[in-house]
Every structure is written in C-alpha cells, then in structure tokens.
Coordinates of C-alpha atoms in Angstrom, one line a residue:
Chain A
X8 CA 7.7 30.3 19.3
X9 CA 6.4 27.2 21.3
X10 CA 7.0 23.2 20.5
X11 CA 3.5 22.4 20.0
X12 CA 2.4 18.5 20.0
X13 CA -0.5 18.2 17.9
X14 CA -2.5 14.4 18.0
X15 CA -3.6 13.5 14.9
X16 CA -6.5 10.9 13.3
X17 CA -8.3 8.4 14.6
X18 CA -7.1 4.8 16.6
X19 CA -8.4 1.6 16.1
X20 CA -8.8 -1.4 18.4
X21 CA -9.4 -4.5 16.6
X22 CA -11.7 -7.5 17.5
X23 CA -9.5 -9.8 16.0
X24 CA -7.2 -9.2 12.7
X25 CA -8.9 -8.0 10.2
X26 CA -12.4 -6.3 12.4
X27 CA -11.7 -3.4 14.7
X28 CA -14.1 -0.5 15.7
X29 CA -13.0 3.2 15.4
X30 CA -14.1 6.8 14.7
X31 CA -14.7 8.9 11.7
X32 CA -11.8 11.1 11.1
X33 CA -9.4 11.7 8.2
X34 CA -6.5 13.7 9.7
X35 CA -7.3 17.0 7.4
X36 CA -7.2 18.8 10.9
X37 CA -4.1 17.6 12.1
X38 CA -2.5 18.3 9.1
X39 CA -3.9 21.9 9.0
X40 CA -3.5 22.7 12.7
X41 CA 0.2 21.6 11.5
X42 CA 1.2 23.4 8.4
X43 CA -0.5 26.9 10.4
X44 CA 1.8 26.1 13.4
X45 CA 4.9 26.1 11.1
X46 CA 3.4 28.7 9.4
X47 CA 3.4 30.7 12.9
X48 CA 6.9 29.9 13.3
X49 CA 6.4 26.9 15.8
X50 CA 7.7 23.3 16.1
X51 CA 5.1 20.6 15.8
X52 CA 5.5 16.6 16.7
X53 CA 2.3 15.1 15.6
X54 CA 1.2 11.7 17.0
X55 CA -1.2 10.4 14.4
X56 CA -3.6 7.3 13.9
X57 CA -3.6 5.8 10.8
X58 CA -4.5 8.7 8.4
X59 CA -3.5 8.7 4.7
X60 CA -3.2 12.4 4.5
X61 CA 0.7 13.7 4.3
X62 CA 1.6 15.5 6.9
X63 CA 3.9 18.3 6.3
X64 CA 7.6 17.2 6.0
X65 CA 8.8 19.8 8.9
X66 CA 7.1 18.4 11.5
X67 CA 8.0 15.6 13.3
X68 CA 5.7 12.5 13.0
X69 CA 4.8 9.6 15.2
X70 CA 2.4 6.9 13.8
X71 CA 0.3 4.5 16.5
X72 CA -2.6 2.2 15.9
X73 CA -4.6 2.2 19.2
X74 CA -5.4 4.6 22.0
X75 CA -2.6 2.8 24.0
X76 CA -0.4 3.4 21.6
X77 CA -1.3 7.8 21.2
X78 CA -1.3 7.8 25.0
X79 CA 2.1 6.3 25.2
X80 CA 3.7 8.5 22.5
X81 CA 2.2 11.5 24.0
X82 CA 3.7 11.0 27.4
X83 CA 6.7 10.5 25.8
X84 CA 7.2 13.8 23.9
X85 CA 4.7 16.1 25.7
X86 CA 7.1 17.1 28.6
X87 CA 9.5 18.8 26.0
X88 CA 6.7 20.5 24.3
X89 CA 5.5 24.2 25.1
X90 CA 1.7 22.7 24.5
X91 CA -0.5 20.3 23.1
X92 CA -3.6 20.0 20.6
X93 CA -5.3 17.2 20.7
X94 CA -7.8 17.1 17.6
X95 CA -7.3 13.5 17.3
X96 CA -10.0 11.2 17.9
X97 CA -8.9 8.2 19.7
X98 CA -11.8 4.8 19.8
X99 CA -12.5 5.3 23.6
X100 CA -13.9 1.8 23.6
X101 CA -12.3 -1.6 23.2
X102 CA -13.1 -5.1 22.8
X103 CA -11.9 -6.0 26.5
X104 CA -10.9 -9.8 24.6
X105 CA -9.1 -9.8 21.2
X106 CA -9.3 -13.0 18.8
X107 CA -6.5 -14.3 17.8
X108 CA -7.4 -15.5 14.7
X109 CA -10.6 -14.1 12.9
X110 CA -13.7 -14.6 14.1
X111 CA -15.9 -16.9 12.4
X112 CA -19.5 -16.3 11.1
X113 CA -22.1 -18.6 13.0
X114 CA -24.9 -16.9 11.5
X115 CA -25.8 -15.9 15.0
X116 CA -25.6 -12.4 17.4
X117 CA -22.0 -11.8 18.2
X118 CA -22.3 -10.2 21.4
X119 CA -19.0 -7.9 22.0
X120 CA -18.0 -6.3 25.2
X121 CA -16.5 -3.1 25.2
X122 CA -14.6 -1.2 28.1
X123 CA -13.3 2.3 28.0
X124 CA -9.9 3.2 26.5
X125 CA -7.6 6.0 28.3
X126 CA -9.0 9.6 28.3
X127 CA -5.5 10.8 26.2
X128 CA -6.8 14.4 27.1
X129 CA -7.6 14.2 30.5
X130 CA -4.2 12.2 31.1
X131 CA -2.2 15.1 29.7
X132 CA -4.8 17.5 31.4
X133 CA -3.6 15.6 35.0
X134 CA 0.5 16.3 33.7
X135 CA 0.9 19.8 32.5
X136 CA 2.1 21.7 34.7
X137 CA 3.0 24.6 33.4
X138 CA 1.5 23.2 29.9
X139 CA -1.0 24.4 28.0
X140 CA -3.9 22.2 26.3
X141 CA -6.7 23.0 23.8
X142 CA -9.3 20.2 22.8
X143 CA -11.7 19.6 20.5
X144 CA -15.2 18.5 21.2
X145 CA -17.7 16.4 18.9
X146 CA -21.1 16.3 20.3
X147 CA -24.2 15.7 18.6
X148 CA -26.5 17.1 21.6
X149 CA -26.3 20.2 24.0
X150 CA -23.1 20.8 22.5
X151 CA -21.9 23.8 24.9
X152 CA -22.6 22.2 27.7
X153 CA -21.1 19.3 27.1
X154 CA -18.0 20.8 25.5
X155 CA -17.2 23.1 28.6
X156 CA -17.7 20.4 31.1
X157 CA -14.9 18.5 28.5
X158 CA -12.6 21.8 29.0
X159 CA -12.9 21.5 32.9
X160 CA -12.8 17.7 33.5
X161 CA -9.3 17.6 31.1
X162 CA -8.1 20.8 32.5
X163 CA -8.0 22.4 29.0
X164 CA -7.4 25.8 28.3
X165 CA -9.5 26.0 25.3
X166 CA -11.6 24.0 23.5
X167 CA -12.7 24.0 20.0
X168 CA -16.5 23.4 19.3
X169 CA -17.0 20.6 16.5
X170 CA -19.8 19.4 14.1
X171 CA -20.1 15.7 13.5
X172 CA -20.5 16.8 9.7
X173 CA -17.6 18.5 9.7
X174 CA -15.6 15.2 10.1
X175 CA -14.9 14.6 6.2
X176 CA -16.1 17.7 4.9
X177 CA -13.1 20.1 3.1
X178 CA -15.1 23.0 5.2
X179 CA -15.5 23.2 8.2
X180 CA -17.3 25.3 11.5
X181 CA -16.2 25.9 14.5
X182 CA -15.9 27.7 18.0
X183 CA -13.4 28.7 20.3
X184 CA -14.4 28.7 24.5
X185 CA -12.6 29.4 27.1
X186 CA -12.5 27.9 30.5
X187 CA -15.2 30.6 31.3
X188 CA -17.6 29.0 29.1
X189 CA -17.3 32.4 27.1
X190 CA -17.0 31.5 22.8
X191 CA -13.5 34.1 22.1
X192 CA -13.8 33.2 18.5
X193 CA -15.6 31.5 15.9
X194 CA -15.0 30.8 12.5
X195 CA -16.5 29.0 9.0
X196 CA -14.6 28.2 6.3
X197 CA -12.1 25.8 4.8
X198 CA -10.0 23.7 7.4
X199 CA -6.7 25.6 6.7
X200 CA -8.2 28.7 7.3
X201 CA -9.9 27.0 10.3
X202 CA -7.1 25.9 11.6
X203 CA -4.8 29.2 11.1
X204 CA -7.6 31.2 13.7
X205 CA -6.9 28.7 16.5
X206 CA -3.3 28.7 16.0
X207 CA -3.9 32.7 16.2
X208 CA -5.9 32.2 19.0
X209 CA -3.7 30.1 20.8
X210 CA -1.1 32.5 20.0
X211 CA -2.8 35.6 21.5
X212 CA -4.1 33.6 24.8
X213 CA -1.6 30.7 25.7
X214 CA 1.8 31.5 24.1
X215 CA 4.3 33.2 26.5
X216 CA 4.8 36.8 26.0
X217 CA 1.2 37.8 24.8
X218 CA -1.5 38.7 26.8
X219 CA -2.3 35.5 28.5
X220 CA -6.2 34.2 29.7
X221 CA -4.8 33.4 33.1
X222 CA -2.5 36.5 33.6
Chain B
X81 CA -13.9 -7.3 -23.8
X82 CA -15.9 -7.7 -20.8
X83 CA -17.9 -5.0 -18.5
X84 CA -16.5 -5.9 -14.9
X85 CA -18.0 -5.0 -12.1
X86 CA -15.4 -4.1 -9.0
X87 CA -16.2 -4.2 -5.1
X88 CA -13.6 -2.1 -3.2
X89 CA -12.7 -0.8 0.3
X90 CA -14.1 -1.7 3.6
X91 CA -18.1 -0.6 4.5
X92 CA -19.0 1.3 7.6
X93 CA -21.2 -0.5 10.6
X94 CA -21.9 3.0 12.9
X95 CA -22.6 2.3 16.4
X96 CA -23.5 5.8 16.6
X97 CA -23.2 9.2 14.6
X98 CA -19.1 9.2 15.5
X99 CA -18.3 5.7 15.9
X100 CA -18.2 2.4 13.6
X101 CA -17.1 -1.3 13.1
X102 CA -15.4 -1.8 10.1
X103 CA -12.5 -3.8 8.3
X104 CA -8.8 -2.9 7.6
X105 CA -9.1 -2.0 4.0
X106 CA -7.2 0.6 1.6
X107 CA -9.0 0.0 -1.6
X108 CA -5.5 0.6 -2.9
X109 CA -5.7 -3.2 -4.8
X110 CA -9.4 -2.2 -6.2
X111 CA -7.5 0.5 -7.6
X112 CA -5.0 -1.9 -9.2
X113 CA -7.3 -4.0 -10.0
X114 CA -9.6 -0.9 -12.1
X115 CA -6.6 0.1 -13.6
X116 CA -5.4 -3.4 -14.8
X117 CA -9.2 -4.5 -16.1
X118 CA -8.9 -1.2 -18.4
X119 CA -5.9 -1.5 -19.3
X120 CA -7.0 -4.7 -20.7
X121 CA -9.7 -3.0 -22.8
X122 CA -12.0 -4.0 -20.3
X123 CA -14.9 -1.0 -19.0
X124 CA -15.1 -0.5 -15.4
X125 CA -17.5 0.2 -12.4
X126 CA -16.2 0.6 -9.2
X127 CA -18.8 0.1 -5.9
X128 CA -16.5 1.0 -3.5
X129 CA -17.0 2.0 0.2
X130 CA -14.7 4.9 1.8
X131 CA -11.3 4.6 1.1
X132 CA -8.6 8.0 -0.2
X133 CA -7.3 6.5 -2.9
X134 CA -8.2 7.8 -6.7
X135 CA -9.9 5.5 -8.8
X136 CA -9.0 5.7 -12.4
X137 CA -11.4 8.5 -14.3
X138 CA -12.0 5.9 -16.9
X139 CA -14.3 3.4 -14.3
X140 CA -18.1 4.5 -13.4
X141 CA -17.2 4.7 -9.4
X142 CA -19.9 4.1 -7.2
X143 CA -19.8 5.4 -3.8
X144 CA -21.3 3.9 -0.7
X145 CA -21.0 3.4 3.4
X146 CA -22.8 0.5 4.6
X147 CA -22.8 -3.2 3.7
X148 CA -26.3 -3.1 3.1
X149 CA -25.8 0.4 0.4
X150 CA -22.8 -1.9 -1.0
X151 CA -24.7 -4.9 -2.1
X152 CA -28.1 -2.7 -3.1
X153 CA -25.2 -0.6 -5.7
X154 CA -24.2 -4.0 -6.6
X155 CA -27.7 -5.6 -7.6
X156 CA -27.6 -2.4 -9.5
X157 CA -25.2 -2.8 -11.7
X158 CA -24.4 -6.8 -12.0
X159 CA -26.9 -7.4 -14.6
X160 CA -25.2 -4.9 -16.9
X161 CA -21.8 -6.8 -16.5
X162 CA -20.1 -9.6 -17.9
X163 CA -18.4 -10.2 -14.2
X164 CA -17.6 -9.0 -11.1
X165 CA -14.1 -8.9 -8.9
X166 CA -15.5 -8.8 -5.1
X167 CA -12.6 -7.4 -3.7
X168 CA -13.9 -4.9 -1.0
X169 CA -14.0 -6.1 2.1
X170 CA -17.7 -5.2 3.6
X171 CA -18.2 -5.1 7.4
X172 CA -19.6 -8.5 7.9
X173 CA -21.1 -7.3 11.4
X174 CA -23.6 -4.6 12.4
X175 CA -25.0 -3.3 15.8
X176 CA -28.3 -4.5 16.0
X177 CA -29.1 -0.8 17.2
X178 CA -27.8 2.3 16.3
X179 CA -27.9 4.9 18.8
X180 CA -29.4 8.4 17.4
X181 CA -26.7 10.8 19.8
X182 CA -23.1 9.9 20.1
X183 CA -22.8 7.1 23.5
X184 CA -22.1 8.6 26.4
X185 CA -19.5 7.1 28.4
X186 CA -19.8 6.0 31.5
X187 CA -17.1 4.2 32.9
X188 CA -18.8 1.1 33.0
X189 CA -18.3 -1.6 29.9
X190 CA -20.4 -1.6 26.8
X191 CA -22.3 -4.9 25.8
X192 CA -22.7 -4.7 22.0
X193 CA -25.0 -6.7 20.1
X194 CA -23.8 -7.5 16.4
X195 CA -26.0 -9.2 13.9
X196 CA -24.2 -10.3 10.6
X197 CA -24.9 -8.0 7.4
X198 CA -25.7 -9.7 3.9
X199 CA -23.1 -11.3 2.2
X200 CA -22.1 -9.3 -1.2
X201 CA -20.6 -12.1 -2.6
X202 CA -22.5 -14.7 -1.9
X203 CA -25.5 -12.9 -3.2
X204 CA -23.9 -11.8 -6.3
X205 CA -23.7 -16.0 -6.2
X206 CA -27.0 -16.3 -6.3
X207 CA -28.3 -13.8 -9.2
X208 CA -25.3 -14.8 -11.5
X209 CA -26.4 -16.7 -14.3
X210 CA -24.2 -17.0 -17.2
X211 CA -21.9 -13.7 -15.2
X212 CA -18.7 -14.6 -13.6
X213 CA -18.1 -14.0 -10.2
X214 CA -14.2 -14.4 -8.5
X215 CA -13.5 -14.4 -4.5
X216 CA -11.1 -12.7 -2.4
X217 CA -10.4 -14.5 0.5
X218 CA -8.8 -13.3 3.6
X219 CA -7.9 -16.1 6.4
X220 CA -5.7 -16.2 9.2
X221 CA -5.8 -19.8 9.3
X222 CA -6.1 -22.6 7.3
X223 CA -6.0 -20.7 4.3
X224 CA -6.9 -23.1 1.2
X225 CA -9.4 -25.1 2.9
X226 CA -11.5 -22.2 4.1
X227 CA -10.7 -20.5 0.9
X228 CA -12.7 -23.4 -1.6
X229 CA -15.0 -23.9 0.8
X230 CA -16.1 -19.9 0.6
X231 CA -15.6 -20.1 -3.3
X232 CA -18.4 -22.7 -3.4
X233 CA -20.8 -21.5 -1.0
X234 CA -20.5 -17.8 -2.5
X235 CA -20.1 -19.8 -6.1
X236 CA -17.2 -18.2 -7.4
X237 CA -15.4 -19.3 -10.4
X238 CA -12.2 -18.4 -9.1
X239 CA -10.9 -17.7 -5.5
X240 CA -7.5 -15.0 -5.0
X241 CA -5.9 -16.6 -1.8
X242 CA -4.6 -12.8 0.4
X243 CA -2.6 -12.5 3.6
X244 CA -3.9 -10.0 6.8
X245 CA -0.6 -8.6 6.4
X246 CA -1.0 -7.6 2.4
X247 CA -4.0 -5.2 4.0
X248 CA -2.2 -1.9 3.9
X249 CA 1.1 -2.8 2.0
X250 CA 2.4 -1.9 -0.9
X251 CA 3.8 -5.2 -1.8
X252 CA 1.5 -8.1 -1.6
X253 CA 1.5 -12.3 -2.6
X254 CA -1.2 -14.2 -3.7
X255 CA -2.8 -17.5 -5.2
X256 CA -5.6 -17.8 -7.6
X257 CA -7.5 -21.3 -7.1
X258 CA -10.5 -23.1 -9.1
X259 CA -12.7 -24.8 -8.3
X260 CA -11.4 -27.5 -8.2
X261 CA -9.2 -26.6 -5.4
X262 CA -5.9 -26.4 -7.7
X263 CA -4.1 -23.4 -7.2
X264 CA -4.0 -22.4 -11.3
X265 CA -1.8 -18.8 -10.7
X266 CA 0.3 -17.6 -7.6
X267 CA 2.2 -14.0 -8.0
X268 CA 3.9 -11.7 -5.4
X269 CA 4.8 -8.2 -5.6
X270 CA 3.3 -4.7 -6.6
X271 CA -0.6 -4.3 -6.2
X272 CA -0.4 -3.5 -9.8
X273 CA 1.2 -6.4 -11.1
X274 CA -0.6 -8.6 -8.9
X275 CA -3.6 -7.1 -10.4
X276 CA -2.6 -7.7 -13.7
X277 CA -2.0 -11.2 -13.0
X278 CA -5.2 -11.5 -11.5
X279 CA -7.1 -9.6 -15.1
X280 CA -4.8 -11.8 -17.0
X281 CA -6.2 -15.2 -15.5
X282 CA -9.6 -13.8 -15.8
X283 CA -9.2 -13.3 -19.5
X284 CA -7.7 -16.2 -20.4
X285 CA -10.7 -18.6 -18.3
X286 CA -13.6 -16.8 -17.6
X287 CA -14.2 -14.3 -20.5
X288 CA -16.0 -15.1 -24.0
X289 CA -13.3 -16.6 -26.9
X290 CA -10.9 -18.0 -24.8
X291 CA -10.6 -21.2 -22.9
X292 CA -12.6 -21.5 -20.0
X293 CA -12.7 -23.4 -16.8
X294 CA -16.2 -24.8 -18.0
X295 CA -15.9 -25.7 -21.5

C-alpha cells in the first residue's frame, strides 16, 4: 500500500481576465489512474487543474489554476507520499506580463511574449529521494526518443508513452519504459483499463516489497 | 414561437497540436439558456465550441473548435432562425502560425504573434435582416458604456450586461439593455433563472405578436 500523489488536468495562465493559453486535457486520466489506485488499495491526493470530471470521493483533492499553483501544492504534499504520477499537463508557457483589465481589440497583431513555467516533474524529479516518479509523455514526433530523454532529465522511474489523440478520446494507447529505454508494457483500450496496467505496473516495479527495477 | 439560434462555450486558437489560446467559458449558461428557449416552446440549435456540459436532447447541437468553424456553423444555420443568443464566448485571438509538431522548449521566451479572428456577432450583425440578434457582453471595466457601444457596432437588439466573475459560477447577475442604453431587465441568481429571464424579455420585445422595441 503506498500514498500515491497523482496531478491531475491541465493549468492555465491568463493574458488578462477572461484570455489565458493552456493545454488540451480533460482529467479522464487522473480520474482513472485514481479510482485504479484505490482500487489497488492505495491512498491518492490529487492536485488537479481545472477539470470538470468528478474525482472519486476517497481521494483527497487539491484544485489550482496555474503551474505555480500545481508546483506549490505538490511540494506541499509529496514528501508524505510513497510516490507520484504526474499525468497532468501543466501550460509550460506564460504571458511574462498579465493585463489587468481585458485587453482591448485594435484590430491590429497582438504580439504576446511567453516565458517558460516550472518543469513540475523535473522539480519533484530533483526532491525524491527515496520517492518514486512515473510521467507521461505527449509528443507528436520521434516519440521514444523524446520520451526517454523526459524519463532521464526528470529522474523518472517510468514513463508512460502518449498520443496527442488520445487527449479526449474515451480510449486510449499507450506504453510503459523504463529508465532503460526498454517498453515493460503496453496496452490499448479504455482509459480505466489503461490506467489499472500502470497502477499494476507500478505495483510490480516501484512499490516496496515487490520485485523492484532498481533492486 | 421562434427558431433561436444559440452560440455557446469558448473556441479553441492552437498554437500547436497540444497547446491553445482560449477563453474561460463553461457553456453551463448556453445550457440554461437552451433549456429556457424550449421550455418556452421555442426550437433550439446549439453551435457550441468544447465545453462538458449536456445540452438538452431537444436542441440541434452543433459542434465546433475554432472561431473561424464557429461563425461558418453559424452562417449555416441563421437564415433558418428567427434569432440568435451569441452567448459563446469565441477566442477573439489566433496565432498567426500554427506550428505542425508540438514547440519545443527551449529555455528561452516565446514571441507570439496573434492576429484577431472574425467576429461572430458582429457578422451575424451584418447578414440579419428582419432576424434578431442579442449580445453578451463581458467587461472588466466600464461596463455599460463599452456594453452599447458593442451592441451597436455588432447591431444587436438587446445587450445582457455579465461579470468575469459569473464565468464558472453557479450563481450569476445580470442586466439586459436596449438600444437605447436603458437597462429594461436586471436579475441575479441561478443560470436557469437568469436564463429565463433573459427568454422572457426576448419574447415579450423581439418575437412576432408581442410588443417590440421597434414598433
């Protein structure tokens, strides 16, 4: 049994009050990554972005807005937790100037500048410890590449391989790497059943007494 | 009885295939709005960009991403309608390019060049004709002036005055003005009985056998 914190959704970071830029992604994973960790047997404290999903009632739940915000509650609650997942996807860019008041149409280019967020993964990555961490990865090109250099440069344990089209879809494909670069699992289907392999997964490979990847 | 044609949610501006401007929207008073109009004897369509909420199964529902796919559904449908309620609130801004791949970061800022999309209402303005058009307006300052001013440059018959802060609540508080600038209906609480309200002023001004604002 492990206290698993799970981030959840996407963030936001607003131009001014009403405009704000973000990513695509509902929360369906969070939620089902969730109910399969109770399911398991484990606690779960999920720090979510503004989702409307429902999140099941036995874990614990944080709500943020920006990146800021998830980084913040992260730090706060990962050093009791056995774990994290972090299948949230946080805007990693941010209008470095906010409006006050909403911006008005000149008919004009608005010409935005946008500097990087916090890396909420590699942060955790730099303060586990003894902690595990599995990601996920989104990448539209050279996807295995690009998802194990993710796994090294956040110091994950895992990481779960991701199609952009998978981001609203009910189904769902995905695969499982380990710091290796070697794929441990894979699986298709709907996002609950998805979701219920990495738990196993993480079960087998990261949870205290089970055979362990770095033992 | 009148065939009323309903904007609802926010649109979608992607950056690239993860990312996207857009606008806090629920589509939760589109919704109440739906419901109200058919409650009212009224039929329905619903163009509405991506929002969770269930739109009644008596309204024709529409369903669309971009600003651009929002006001082409639109020009669709208006001519076929007695009306339309431009509640949605459509990303007003787009990148000017979209990149193919997700953008790689690279520690360094992001210049972003937005170019304004077409405006729904104000287009729906144009092409009216004998149909009745009404404005929601969303301002963070200097509510009623900007609020007349954008019901006659978008020609609206009637203008519903919202607060950033109704966005995502439950409870919200408007005003309904003419054109004239008087405020003719103000109403606070529930979406739904707000949105009644609204349906109710709209029948008694704008449709066929009952007083109008014009006659």
């Amino acid at each position: 049994m492990a206290r698993i914190l799970i981030t959840s959704g996407p963030t936001r970071q607003y131009l001014d009050p009403v405009r704000y830029l973000t990513n695509a992604s509902s929360g369906r994973m969070g939620q089902a990554l969730a109910d399969a960790a109770l399911a398991g047997g484990h606690q779960v404290v999920i720090v979510s972005g503004p989702v409307e999903v429902e999140y099941p009632a036995a874990a614990e739940v944080m709500r943020v807005i920006t990146t800021e915000e998830m980084l913040a509650a992260c730090r706060g609650v990962f050093p009791d937790c056995d774990g994290a997942i972090g299948v949230a996807a946080p805007c990693d860019y941010r209008p470095e100037q906010v409006a006050p008041g909403k911006i008005a149409k000149t008919g004009q280019p608005l010409l935005l500048r946008l500097v990087e967020t916090p890396d909420i993964l590699a942060a955790l990555g730099e303060e586990k410890g003894r902690r595990w961490l599995v990601g996920f990865a989104l990448e539209t090109d050279d996807q295995h590449r690009r998802a194990l250099e993710k796994l090294h440069k956040k110091q994950c344990d895992l990481i779960v391989l991701n199609d952009p089209s998978a981001m609203h879809a009910a189904e769902t494909q995905v695969e499982i790497m380990d710091a290796t670069g070697r794929v441990v699992a894979a699986c298709s289907g709907s996002k609950a059943s998805v979701a219920a392999k990495i738990v196993e997964v993480i079960g087998q490979r990261l949870t205290p007494g089970t055979t362990s990847l770095k033992s």
